[in-house]
Each structure stands twice: as structure tokens, then as C-alpha cells.
Short mmCIF file of C-alpha atoms in Angstrom, two decimals:
data_model
loop_
_atom_site.label_atom_id
_atom_site.label_comp_id
_atom_site.label_asym_id
_atom_site.label_seq_id
_atom_site.Cartn_x
_atom_site.Cartn_y
_atom_site.Cartn_z
CA MET C 1 -16.46 149.99 -140.07
CA SER C 2 -19.14 148.09 -141.97
CA ASN C 3 -22.30 149.96 -142.86
CA PRO C 4 -25.39 148.26 -141.33
CA ARG C 5 -27.54 149.56 -144.14
CA ASP C 6 -25.29 147.95 -146.79
CA ILE C 7 -25.33 144.71 -144.84
CA PHE C 8 -29.10 144.80 -144.59
CA THR C 9 -29.42 145.50 -148.32
CA LYS C 10 -27.35 142.44 -149.16
CA SER C 11 -29.39 140.39 -146.70
CA GLU C 12 -32.60 141.73 -148.27
CA ASP C 13 -31.38 140.75 -151.74
CA PHE C 14 -30.54 137.31 -150.40
CA ARG C 15 -34.01 137.00 -148.86
CA THR C 16 -35.71 138.11 -152.08
CA GLU C 17 -34.01 135.27 -153.92
CA GLN C 18 -35.61 132.81 -151.51
CA ASN C 19 -38.93 133.27 -153.35
CA ASP C 20 -37.55 130.89 -156.01
CA TRP C 21 -36.35 128.31 -153.52
CA LEU C 22 -39.43 126.04 -153.68
CA ARG C 23 -38.41 123.05 -155.76
CA LEU C 24 -40.79 121.54 -158.29
CA ARG C 25 -39.50 118.11 -157.27
CA THR C 26 -40.81 118.69 -153.73
CA LEU C 27 -44.35 119.39 -154.97
CA ILE C 28 -44.15 116.45 -157.38
CA LEU C 29 -43.28 114.07 -154.53
CA LEU C 30 -46.09 115.48 -152.40
CA ARG C 31 -48.52 115.02 -155.29
CA TRP C 32 -47.40 111.39 -155.83
CA SER C 33 -48.07 110.78 -152.15
CA ALA C 34 -51.55 112.28 -152.53
CA ILE C 35 -52.23 110.20 -155.65
CA PHE C 36 -51.30 106.90 -153.99
CA GLY C 37 -53.29 107.89 -150.91
CA GLN C 38 -56.35 108.69 -153.02
CA LEU C 39 -56.09 105.35 -154.86
CA ALA C 40 -55.73 103.50 -151.56
CA ALA C 41 -58.76 105.31 -150.11
CA LEU C 42 -60.88 104.45 -153.16
CA ALA C 43 -59.84 100.81 -152.95
CA ALA C 44 -60.69 100.65 -149.24
CA VAL C 45 -64.15 102.26 -149.47
CA THR C 46 -65.21 100.18 -152.50
CA GLN C 47 -63.74 96.78 -151.56
CA TYR C 48 -63.86 96.80 -147.77
CA PHE C 49 -66.75 99.13 -146.89
CA HIS C 50 -68.72 98.39 -150.11
CA ILE C 51 -69.55 102.02 -150.73
CA GLN C 52 -70.52 103.07 -154.24
CA VAL C 53 -68.63 105.97 -155.81
CA PRO C 54 -68.41 107.16 -159.42
CA LEU C 55 -65.15 105.38 -160.11
CA GLY C 56 -64.87 106.68 -163.66
CA LEU C 57 -64.94 110.31 -162.63
CA CYS C 58 -62.73 109.60 -159.60
CA PHE C 59 -60.11 107.96 -161.81
CA LEU C 60 -60.41 110.94 -164.16
CA ALA C 61 -59.58 113.32 -161.30
CA ILE C 62 -56.66 111.17 -160.17
CA GLY C 63 -55.52 110.72 -163.77
CA LEU C 64 -55.32 114.49 -164.21
CA ALA C 65 -52.93 114.65 -161.26
CA VAL C 66 -50.85 111.81 -162.73
CA ILE C 67 -50.68 113.56 -166.12
CA ALA C 68 -49.67 116.82 -164.47
CA ASN C 69 -46.88 115.07 -162.60
CA LEU C 70 -45.61 113.25 -165.68
CA LEU C 71 -45.62 116.46 -167.73
CA ALA C 72 -43.71 118.24 -164.99
CA ILE C 73 -41.15 115.42 -164.82
CA PHE C 74 -40.53 115.24 -168.58
CA ILE C 75 -40.72 118.95 -169.43
CA PHE C 76 -38.78 120.53 -166.57
CA PRO C 77 -35.32 119.62 -165.24
CA GLU C 78 -35.08 117.83 -161.93
CA ASN C 79 -33.60 120.88 -160.18
CA LYS C 80 -36.30 123.29 -161.41
CA ARG C 81 -37.07 126.07 -158.92
CA LEU C 82 -40.60 127.46 -159.09
CA THR C 83 -41.30 131.15 -159.26
CA GLU C 84 -44.01 132.67 -157.08
CA ALA C 85 -46.61 132.47 -159.84
CA GLU C 86 -45.65 128.92 -160.87
CA ALA C 87 -45.82 127.64 -157.31
CA MET C 88 -49.20 129.29 -156.72
CA LEU C 89 -50.66 127.82 -159.93
CA THR C 90 -49.37 124.38 -158.96
CA LEU C 91 -51.07 124.61 -155.57
CA VAL C 92 -54.27 125.96 -157.19
CA PHE C 93 -54.33 122.86 -159.40
CA ASP C 94 -53.88 120.60 -156.37
CA LEU C 95 -56.72 122.38 -154.56
CA ALA C 96 -59.02 122.10 -157.57
CA GLN C 97 -58.19 118.41 -158.10
CA LEU C 98 -58.78 117.58 -154.46
CA GLY C 99 -61.99 119.65 -154.37
CA PHE C 100 -63.33 117.83 -157.46
CA LEU C 101 -62.53 114.45 -155.91
CA LEU C 102 -64.25 115.42 -152.66
CA PHE C 103 -67.29 116.59 -154.64
CA LEU C 104 -67.49 113.11 -156.17
CA THR C 105 -67.09 111.31 -152.85
CA GLY C 106 -69.57 112.84 -150.45
CA GLY C 107 -68.22 116.33 -149.79
CA LEU C 108 -67.73 116.94 -146.08
CA THR C 109 -68.99 113.48 -145.21
CA ASN C 110 -65.62 112.34 -146.54
CA PRO C 111 -63.14 112.55 -143.63
CA PHE C 112 -60.29 113.15 -146.12
CA ALA C 113 -61.67 116.65 -146.67
CA LEU C 114 -59.12 117.61 -144.00
CA LEU C 115 -56.38 117.32 -146.66
CA ILE C 116 -57.62 120.50 -148.29
CA LEU C 117 -55.56 122.32 -145.64
CA ALA C 118 -52.28 121.04 -147.08
CA PRO C 119 -51.84 123.36 -150.12
CA VAL C 120 -52.73 126.42 -148.03
CA ILE C 121 -50.18 125.52 -145.35
CA VAL C 122 -47.50 124.93 -148.01
CA SER C 123 -48.26 128.38 -149.42
CA ALA C 124 -48.15 130.00 -145.98
CA THR C 125 -44.75 128.44 -145.37
CA ALA C 126 -43.07 129.13 -148.70
CA LEU C 127 -44.94 131.84 -150.64
CA ARG C 128 -45.84 135.49 -150.19
CA LEU C 129 -48.81 136.70 -148.18
CA ARG C 130 -50.82 137.61 -151.29
CA SER C 131 -50.57 134.08 -152.70
CA THR C 132 -51.50 132.58 -149.35
CA ILE C 133 -54.57 134.79 -149.04
CA LEU C 134 -55.74 133.83 -152.56
CA LEU C 135 -55.25 130.13 -151.86
CA GLY C 136 -56.98 130.46 -148.49
CA ILE C 137 -60.02 132.11 -150.11
CA LEU C 138 -60.09 129.42 -152.81
CA ALA C 139 -59.87 126.63 -150.23
CA ALA C 140 -62.65 128.18 -148.10
CA SER C 141 -64.81 128.54 -151.23
CA ILE C 142 -64.26 124.89 -152.20
CA VAL C 143 -65.09 123.71 -148.67
CA SER C 144 -68.27 125.78 -148.61
CA PHE C 145 -69.29 124.57 -152.07
CA ILE C 146 -68.83 120.85 -151.41
CA ALA C 147 -70.63 121.27 -148.07
CA LEU C 148 -73.75 122.29 -150.02
CA VAL C 149 -73.31 120.49 -153.35
CA ASN C 150 -71.82 117.01 -153.67
CA LEU C 151 -72.49 113.47 -154.86
CA PRO C 152 -73.47 111.51 -151.73
CA LEU C 153 -71.78 108.27 -150.79
CA ARG C 154 -74.03 105.19 -151.13
CA TYR C 155 -73.79 101.73 -149.71
CA SER C 156 -74.10 98.75 -152.05
CA SER C 157 -77.69 98.40 -150.83
CA GLY C 158 -78.47 101.83 -152.28
CA ALA C 159 -78.81 103.66 -148.94
CA ASP C 160 -77.08 107.01 -148.66
CA PHE C 161 -74.29 107.43 -146.16
CA ALA C 162 -75.21 110.50 -144.09
CA ILE C 163 -73.95 112.19 -140.98
CA PRO C 164 -75.92 114.41 -138.57
CA GLU C 165 -76.35 117.98 -139.80
CA LEU C 166 -74.82 119.35 -136.60
CA PHE C 167 -71.68 117.27 -137.17
CA ALA C 168 -71.49 118.35 -140.82
CA PHE C 169 -71.89 122.01 -139.82
CA GLY C 170 -69.23 121.64 -137.13
CA PHE C 171 -66.85 119.98 -139.61
CA TRP C 172 -67.38 122.83 -142.07
CA ILE C 173 -66.68 125.46 -139.41
CA ALA C 174 -63.64 123.50 -138.19
CA LEU C 175 -62.19 123.41 -141.71
CA LEU C 176 -62.69 127.14 -142.22
CA ILE C 177 -61.09 127.90 -138.86
CA GLY C 178 -58.30 125.45 -139.60
CA ILE C 179 -57.56 127.13 -142.93
CA GLY C 180 -57.26 130.51 -141.23
CA PHE C 181 -55.52 129.47 -138.02
CA LEU C 182 -53.00 127.03 -139.48
CA SER C 183 -52.16 129.44 -142.29
CA VAL C 184 -51.47 132.28 -139.86
CA TYR C 185 -49.55 129.97 -137.52
CA SER C 186 -47.40 128.47 -140.29
CA ARG C 187 -46.70 131.85 -141.82
CA ARG C 188 -45.74 133.38 -138.48
CA ILE C 189 -43.29 130.57 -137.75
CA SER C 190 -41.76 130.62 -141.24
CA THR C 191 -41.50 134.42 -141.19
CA GLU C 192 -39.68 134.37 -137.86
CA MET C 193 -37.32 131.68 -139.14
CA ARG C 194 -36.57 133.70 -142.28
CA SER C 195 -36.06 136.85 -140.24
CA MET C 196 -33.64 135.03 -137.95
CA SER C 197 -31.83 133.55 -140.94
CA ASP C 198 -31.52 136.97 -142.60
CA ALA C 199 -30.36 138.59 -139.38
CA LEU C 200 -27.76 135.88 -138.78
CA LEU C 201 -26.55 136.35 -142.35
CA ALA C 202 -26.19 140.08 -141.75
CA THR C 203 -24.34 139.35 -138.51
CA GLN C 204 -21.93 137.01 -140.26
CA MET C 205 -21.35 139.56 -143.01
CA ALA C 206 -20.66 142.29 -140.45
CA LEU C 207 -18.20 140.09 -138.60
CA ALA C 208 -16.52 138.94 -141.81
CA ARG C 209 -16.07 142.53 -142.95
CA GLU C 210 -14.68 143.57 -139.58
CA GLN C 211 -12.26 140.63 -139.66
CA LYS C 212 -11.14 141.56 -143.18
CA LEU C 213 -10.49 145.13 -142.07
CA THR C 214 -8.45 143.86 -139.15
CA ASP C 215 -6.43 141.50 -141.36
CA LEU C 216 -5.90 144.23 -143.95
CA GLY C 217 -4.76 146.57 -141.21
CA GLY C 218 -2.22 143.96 -140.16
CA VAL C 219 -0.81 143.74 -143.66
CA ILE C 220 -0.62 147.52 -143.92
CA ALA C 221 1.01 147.81 -140.50
CA ALA C 222 3.61 145.24 -141.49
CA ALA C 223 4.26 147.07 -144.76
CA ALA C 224 4.59 150.38 -142.93
CA HIS C 225 7.06 148.84 -140.51
CA GLU C 226 9.15 147.24 -143.24
CA LEU C 227 9.14 150.38 -145.41
CA GLY C 228 9.91 152.68 -142.50
CA THR C 229 13.68 152.19 -142.72
CA PRO C 230 14.09 152.72 -146.50
CA LEU C 231 11.79 155.76 -146.39
CA ALA C 232 13.79 157.22 -143.53
CA THR C 233 16.99 156.59 -145.49
CA ILE C 234 15.53 158.31 -148.57
CA LYS C 235 14.54 161.29 -146.47
CA LEU C 236 17.98 161.51 -144.79
CA VAL C 237 19.91 161.27 -148.06
CA SER C 238 17.60 163.75 -149.81
CA THR C 239 18.09 166.25 -146.97
CA GLU C 240 21.86 165.99 -147.34
CA LEU C 241 21.60 166.38 -151.11
CA ILE C 242 19.53 169.52 -150.73
CA ASP C 243 22.33 171.12 -148.75
CA GLU C 244 24.95 170.04 -151.28
CA LEU C 245 22.89 171.21 -154.28
CA SER C 246 22.19 174.68 -152.96
CA ASP C 247 24.02 176.12 -155.97
CA GLN C 248 21.99 174.03 -158.44
CA PRO C 249 18.36 175.04 -157.83
CA ASP C 250 16.90 172.82 -160.57
CA LEU C 251 18.38 169.66 -159.10
CA ALA C 252 17.60 170.84 -155.57
CA GLU C 253 13.93 171.17 -156.46
CA ASP C 254 13.89 167.57 -157.71
CA VAL C 255 15.47 166.34 -154.48
CA ILE C 256 12.97 168.36 -152.41
CA LEU C 257 10.17 166.68 -154.40
CA ILE C 258 11.67 163.26 -153.61
CA ARG C 259 11.72 164.07 -149.90
CA GLU C 260 8.14 165.34 -149.96
CA GLN C 261 6.96 162.18 -151.72
CA ALA C 262 8.76 160.03 -149.15
CA ASP C 263 6.90 161.92 -146.40
CA ARG C 264 3.68 161.40 -148.30
CA CYS C 265 4.29 157.65 -148.52
CA ARG C 266 4.87 157.57 -144.77
CA ASP C 267 1.61 159.47 -144.10
CA ILE C 268 -0.39 157.24 -146.45
CA LEU C 269 0.85 154.07 -144.80
CA ARG C 270 0.20 155.52 -141.37
CA SER C 271 -3.41 156.49 -142.24
CA MET C 272 -4.12 153.16 -143.93
CA GLY C 273 -2.75 151.23 -140.99
CA LYS C 274 -5.04 153.09 -138.58
CA ALA C 275 -7.91 150.67 -139.30
CA GLY C 276 -6.28 147.93 -137.32
CA LYS C 277 -3.08 145.99 -136.78
CA ASP C 278 -3.11 142.25 -136.49
CA ASP C 279 0.17 141.66 -134.76
CA LEU C 280 0.15 140.00 -131.35
CA HIS C 281 0.67 143.29 -129.57
CA MET C 282 -2.59 144.64 -131.05
CA ARG C 283 -4.67 141.57 -130.22
CA GLN C 284 -5.09 142.95 -126.72
CA GLY C 285 -5.15 146.38 -125.17
CA LEU C 286 -6.05 148.39 -122.11
CA LEU C 287 -9.75 148.42 -121.37
CA SER C 288 -9.93 152.20 -121.81
CA ALA C 289 -8.10 152.06 -125.16
CA VAL C 290 -10.38 149.34 -126.55
CA LEU C 291 -13.51 151.20 -125.43
CA ARG C 292 -12.30 154.41 -127.04
CA GLU C 293 -11.43 152.55 -130.25
CA ALA C 294 -14.93 151.06 -130.39
CA ALA C 295 -16.55 154.46 -129.84
CA GLU C 296 -14.15 156.48 -132.02
CA PRO C 297 -16.36 156.74 -135.16
CA HIS C 298 -19.11 158.35 -133.05
CA LEU C 299 -17.09 160.78 -130.92
CA ASP C 300 -17.45 163.72 -133.32
CA ARG C 301 -21.17 163.58 -134.02
CA GLY C 302 -22.25 166.52 -131.92
CA LYS C 303 -22.87 164.54 -128.71
CA THR C 304 -20.66 164.41 -125.62
CA VAL C 305 -19.32 160.91 -124.95
CA SER C 306 -17.66 160.46 -121.57
CA PHE C 307 -15.66 157.45 -120.38
CA SER C 308 -15.23 156.17 -116.83
CA ILE C 309 -13.00 153.24 -115.84
CA THR C 310 -13.19 152.25 -112.16
CA ALA C 311 -12.32 149.28 -109.98
CA ALA C 312 -14.90 147.59 -107.79
CA ALA C 313 -14.76 148.02 -104.05
CA ASN C 314 -11.94 146.04 -102.40
CA CYS C 315 -10.31 145.43 -105.81
CA ASN C 316 -6.67 146.48 -105.95
CA LEU C 317 -6.00 145.31 -109.50
CA ARG C 318 -4.78 147.75 -112.14
CA GLU C 319 -6.83 148.45 -115.24
CA PRO C 320 -6.95 145.15 -117.14
CA ASP C 321 -5.83 144.37 -120.65
CA ILE C 322 -8.69 142.80 -122.59
CA LEU C 323 -8.81 140.79 -125.81
CA ARG C 324 -9.26 143.04 -128.81
CA ARG C 325 -11.55 140.77 -130.80
CA PRO C 326 -13.44 141.95 -133.92
CA GLU C 327 -16.74 140.74 -132.42
CA LEU C 328 -16.18 142.86 -129.32
CA ILE C 329 -15.17 145.98 -131.23
CA HIS C 330 -18.05 145.76 -133.68
CA GLY C 331 -20.65 144.87 -131.02
CA LEU C 332 -19.69 147.73 -128.71
CA ARG C 333 -19.52 150.09 -131.67
CA ASN C 334 -23.12 149.29 -132.60
CA LEU C 335 -24.25 149.87 -129.01
CA VAL C 336 -22.45 153.22 -128.88
CA GLN C 337 -23.90 154.19 -132.24
CA ASN C 338 -27.42 153.44 -131.01
CA ALA C 339 -26.85 155.50 -127.86
CA VAL C 340 -25.40 158.47 -129.77
CA ASP C 341 -28.23 158.34 -132.31
CA PHE C 342 -30.90 158.76 -129.65
CA ALA C 343 -29.07 160.84 -127.05
CA ARG C 344 -30.11 164.45 -126.61
CA GLU C 345 -26.71 165.73 -125.53
CA LYS C 346 -24.63 163.13 -123.72
CA VAL C 347 -23.63 159.46 -123.62
CA TRP C 348 -21.87 157.75 -120.73
CA ILE C 349 -19.65 154.68 -121.16
CA ASP C 350 -18.80 153.31 -117.71
CA ALA C 351 -16.57 150.29 -117.16
CA ARG C 352 -16.16 148.63 -113.77
CA TYR C 353 -13.84 145.69 -113.23
CA SER C 354 -13.33 143.34 -110.32
CA GLU C 355 -11.37 140.17 -109.67
CA ASP C 356 -13.93 137.97 -111.38
CA ARG C 357 -15.87 140.00 -113.94
CA LEU C 358 -15.96 143.08 -116.17
CA ARG C 359 -19.08 145.23 -116.44
CA ILE C 360 -19.74 147.93 -119.04
CA LEU C 361 -22.70 150.33 -118.96
CA ILE C 362 -23.68 152.42 -121.98
CA VAL C 363 -26.23 155.07 -121.01
CA ASP C 364 -27.72 158.03 -122.87
CA ASP C 365 -30.00 160.92 -121.94
CA GLY C 366 -32.53 160.21 -124.70
CA PRO C 367 -36.15 159.03 -124.52
CA GLY C 368 -35.30 155.42 -123.63
CA TYR C 369 -36.85 152.21 -124.91
CA PRO C 370 -40.64 151.96 -125.41
CA LEU C 371 -42.08 149.76 -122.68
CA GLN C 372 -43.98 147.55 -125.11
CA VAL C 373 -40.81 146.30 -126.83
CA ILE C 374 -38.22 146.36 -124.07
CA GLY C 375 -38.67 142.63 -123.47
CA ARG C 376 -37.96 141.84 -127.14
CA ILE C 377 -34.92 144.04 -127.65
CA GLY C 378 -32.23 142.11 -129.45
CA ASP C 379 -34.64 140.12 -131.61
CA PRO C 380 -34.12 140.61 -135.36
CA PHE C 381 -36.20 143.26 -137.12
CA VAL C 382 -37.64 144.76 -133.93
CA ARG C 383 -37.14 148.52 -133.93
CA SER C 384 -36.08 149.05 -130.38
CA ARG C 385 -36.44 152.81 -130.08
CA ARG C 386 -38.57 155.61 -131.49
CA ASP C 387 -40.01 155.98 -134.97
CA PRO C 388 -37.08 156.31 -137.41
CA ARG C 389 -38.83 159.28 -138.96
CA ASP C 390 -38.44 161.09 -135.65
CA LEU C 391 -36.79 164.45 -136.30
CA SER C 392 -34.50 163.87 -133.33
CA ARG C 393 -32.67 161.29 -135.42
CA PRO C 394 -32.43 162.85 -138.90
CA GLY C 395 -31.33 160.68 -141.78
CA TYR C 396 -31.85 157.46 -139.91
CA GLU C 397 -33.59 154.53 -141.58
CA GLY C 398 -34.28 151.79 -139.06
CA MET C 399 -33.55 148.23 -140.07
CA GLY C 400 -34.11 146.57 -136.70
CA LEU C 401 -30.78 144.77 -137.04
CA GLY C 402 -28.29 146.92 -135.14
CA LEU C 403 -28.99 145.69 -131.63
CA PHE C 404 -29.44 142.11 -132.83
CA ILE C 405 -26.01 142.18 -134.48
CA ALA C 406 -24.43 143.77 -131.42
CA LYS C 407 -26.09 141.30 -129.04
CA THR C 408 -25.16 138.28 -131.17
CA LEU C 409 -21.53 139.32 -131.61
CA LEU C 410 -21.00 140.18 -127.94
CA GLU C 411 -22.62 136.94 -126.79
CA ARG C 412 -20.10 135.12 -128.98
CA THR C 413 -17.39 136.62 -126.80
CA GLY C 414 -19.05 135.23 -123.65
CA ALA C 415 -20.96 138.37 -122.64
CA GLU C 416 -24.39 138.67 -121.09
CA LEU C 417 -26.51 141.67 -122.14
CA SER C 418 -29.47 143.34 -120.49
CA PHE C 419 -31.52 146.37 -121.51
CA ALA C 420 -33.37 148.84 -119.32
CA ASN C 421 -34.45 152.47 -119.01
CA GLY C 422 -32.82 154.98 -116.74
CA SER C 423 -36.18 156.45 -115.68
CA ASP C 424 -39.90 156.18 -116.24
CA PRO C 425 -40.51 157.42 -119.81
CA PHE C 426 -43.78 159.02 -118.67
CA LEU C 427 -42.06 161.49 -116.35
CA GLN C 428 -41.99 165.14 -117.26
CA PRO C 429 -38.64 166.43 -118.65
CA GLU C 430 -37.90 168.38 -115.47
CA GLU C 431 -38.52 165.27 -113.35
CA ARG C 432 -36.16 163.00 -115.27
CA PRO C 433 -32.61 162.39 -113.95
CA GLU C 434 -29.59 163.22 -116.07
CA ARG C 435 -29.07 159.61 -117.12
CA SER C 436 -32.68 159.15 -118.12
CA GLY C 437 -32.38 157.25 -121.41
CA ALA C 438 -31.63 153.70 -122.41
CA ILE C 439 -29.21 151.55 -120.45
CA VAL C 440 -27.29 148.64 -121.94
CA GLU C 441 -25.34 146.47 -119.51
CA VAL C 442 -22.67 144.08 -120.80
CA ILE C 443 -21.01 141.67 -118.38
CA TRP C 444 -18.13 139.26 -119.05
CA PRO C 445 -16.39 136.79 -116.76
CA ASN C 446 -12.73 137.76 -116.59
CA ALA C 447 -11.76 134.33 -117.83
CA VAL C 448 -13.15 135.01 -121.32
CA ILE C 449 -12.28 138.69 -121.82
CA VAL C 450 -9.19 139.62 -119.78
CA ALA C 451 -5.89 138.94 -121.55
CA ASP C 452 -3.14 136.97 -119.82
CA THR C 453 -0.16 139.32 -119.50
CA SER C 454 1.95 137.09 -117.29
CA GLY C 455 4.13 135.85 -120.14
CA GLY C 456 5.54 137.24 -123.35
CA LEU C 457 3.46 137.78 -126.44
CA GLY C 458 5.40 135.32 -128.58
CA PHE C 459 6.07 135.61 -132.30
CA ASN C 460 3.82 137.44 -134.73
CA GLN C 461 2.06 135.18 -137.19
CA ALA C 462 2.41 135.68 -140.93
CA ILE C 463 -0.76 136.92 -142.63
CA GLU C 464 -1.65 135.13 -145.86
CA ILE C 465 -3.17 137.29 -148.56
#
């Protein structure tokens, strides 16, 4: 069974590497767009609106951006990935260049002051929180400065272009609010996307590991089957030789050693093959057998786990054979692990089948799910139960991934999952029913989970290794 903590660690390492995923080429292209836009704006206000601006200083500001882009193009390779510090310094330069240009062109009377939001939003999307906060403070400081100190725009007649003070104040407040709101909004969205990406990666790793174990078990099972006959022959011949060499104890001891080693080979192959067997016969199994296999790693952890397999009313079918898929085994195993972790004494695994669907309930007698998160259970990185430092679950370090992995894998098999509590968590202990903890309900249509046993299994497929 794959260790969720190991999977999370690999996912965390993968996520840490994403800090260097911002390409310099991306920022260079954005800066070229800003440069051409600034040149076009200057041309429009001077030629069409006949507004006077200090063109020399404006071209100096734009020229600095051009020089920075050219240096970046010629010094760094095209596929350069920026570190956190490099990306933040690049965005600080863009903020300073834009702030200087706005200072020269009327401050907040310039409608293009709205573009000062862009570097902060880029930081909120791609960089760490600390960098985003620093850039947000810098942007707010620049906006406040150019609101008070700037070179006013003048018409060709010499008259200053001015806007009402109330409008200027409102524009200043709107920019400050925009910096804060859009930064938080962009960061929240990007964080959720990264969390989902990391959780899906962990899910894929868990499934891949489970599939590898199953395939390896198939190879081992095939080896055990093929070696069974020669090992049995070795044991039979060695037993006969022991009887014939009773008068030669030295040789008899060697033959006894050979027989013992043959038995040891048989036991090793048997224990190695226990992880799983990928022949056609093992791709399906009785519902009770598959449930017990999924729960097996958690049956000896000091909690009582009881199984119940029943037919629905007016259903005369025998217990069905279901598909023994890695996603199903691993998903149910995670659900059982979660129940055993939080149960006080007992866990119930109830299966009920009918002519059209299969329903599995996993219930424990623990504290249940907190009401404030029960609607978000199954989302990545949401701890769905009590504080992991709770002494009732010693040694546990919550990752928030277990239920997400289980939910994702089981939904891939066609299941629908729902989560609930067996009782009101605010009841006193003596008022709570026996099944008072968390309830997980998993429902499949028979068409996607029940194996067709009407025909033969066919031929086993060769496993390529």
C-alpha cells in the first residue's frame, strides 16, 4: 500500500519547484506590450489631443524599459526561468518605470494609472505571498505619491488639464482597493488551482503505485505457479534421499538443508505474491472478499472492524462478484483508514446490494466531521476531521489529501460519494447512539462495478516487465 505521507512529500517537492516556473520570456513579452502601448499613448495625447508632456523624460523612462528588455534578451537564454527574487525585482522595476512615467504625465489624472495593478496581479498569481505583499505596498505607495506630487498635463494653450478633486480622490481610493482586492482574488484562485494540481498529482502517484504493486504481484504469482512443480519435485526427491542416506549423516544433513531451502523458497514466493495477482481470476472477486482485502492493513490496529453483506428487500440475487480494480481497492482503503484513525472502538463496513446498484457504508463511533467543513469534504488540503495533534490520533500528521484521493479514485470507478455524521456532535456522550461518528456512503450502479460471470474468464494476458 502506498504511503500518503510519501506521496504528499513528493507532491510538495514538485510544488516547491513551481516557484521557478515563471519564464523571463513571458515578462519580456509583457514589457514589450507595455512599451508599445506607452509610445502609442504618448503619440495620441501629443498629436491628437495636443497635450504637452515632457517628451524627453518620457522617452527616458520608456528607453530604460527598452534597455532592460534588450539586456535580458542578450544576456539570458530564451528558456530562462526566474527565481523568486529575480521575478520580484523584475516586477519592482516595471512598477517603478510605470510610476515614473505616470508622475511625468499627470499622476492620477492619467487614466492609464490603472495599469499599475498589472505587476501586483502577476505577483499574486505566480509568486509567494511575501513578494506579493511587498509589491502591493510599493504599488500603493506609488499611487499615493503620484496622487499628491506629479507634473500636470497641459494643453497647447498652456491651460492645465484638471479633474474634480472628488473624482481624483475616488480614483485614488479605487486603485488602492483594486490593488488589495484583485491581489487577494488572483492569489486565491491561483492557490486553489495549485492545490488541485498537487492533489491530482498525488492521486495519480497513488494510483500508479497501486497499479505497479498489482502488476508486480501478478509476476510473482506467475513465478510461484511455474516454480511450484520443480520445488515440489526437489522436496519429494530430497525426502526420499533422506531415508536412503540414514546411514550417512553428513550427506543426510545436506539433503535436509536442501529440503528446508526449497520450503523457504515456497514461503517467500507465497508471501511476495500476497500483494496482488493480476491474472484474470483475480481481476474480480466476491464483494466480501474485496472489502476485506481493502480493509486488511487496518484490521489489527486496536479497533474492531465488522463487516456486513446483505441483499436489499425483494432481491434474491446471491452475493455479487465485483471488479477488483486498483482505484477501488485504494479508495476504499483510504476511507477505512480514516474511519479507523478516528474511531474510539469500532468501525462498521456495511454493504447492501440490489438488482441495480451496490451501496457501501463506512461508519465509525468517533467524533464525526466538524459541521463547518462537512460541505467541503473531499476538496484537496481540507482537513476533514479533528486537529491532527489530537491525542486520540497519536502519530498522525494531517495532509488533507486522504479523502480527496479516495473520492477521486472511487469516482473514477463510477461511484457517487456522500459524507455525513451519525449524530449531532453537540450531544453528550451518553446521548449519542453507537454509530455516532462519521458516515461515508459509496454507491455504484451495478453496470460499472459488478463483474459479468455468465461466461468463462478467457486466457490470462502476459505481463511485460
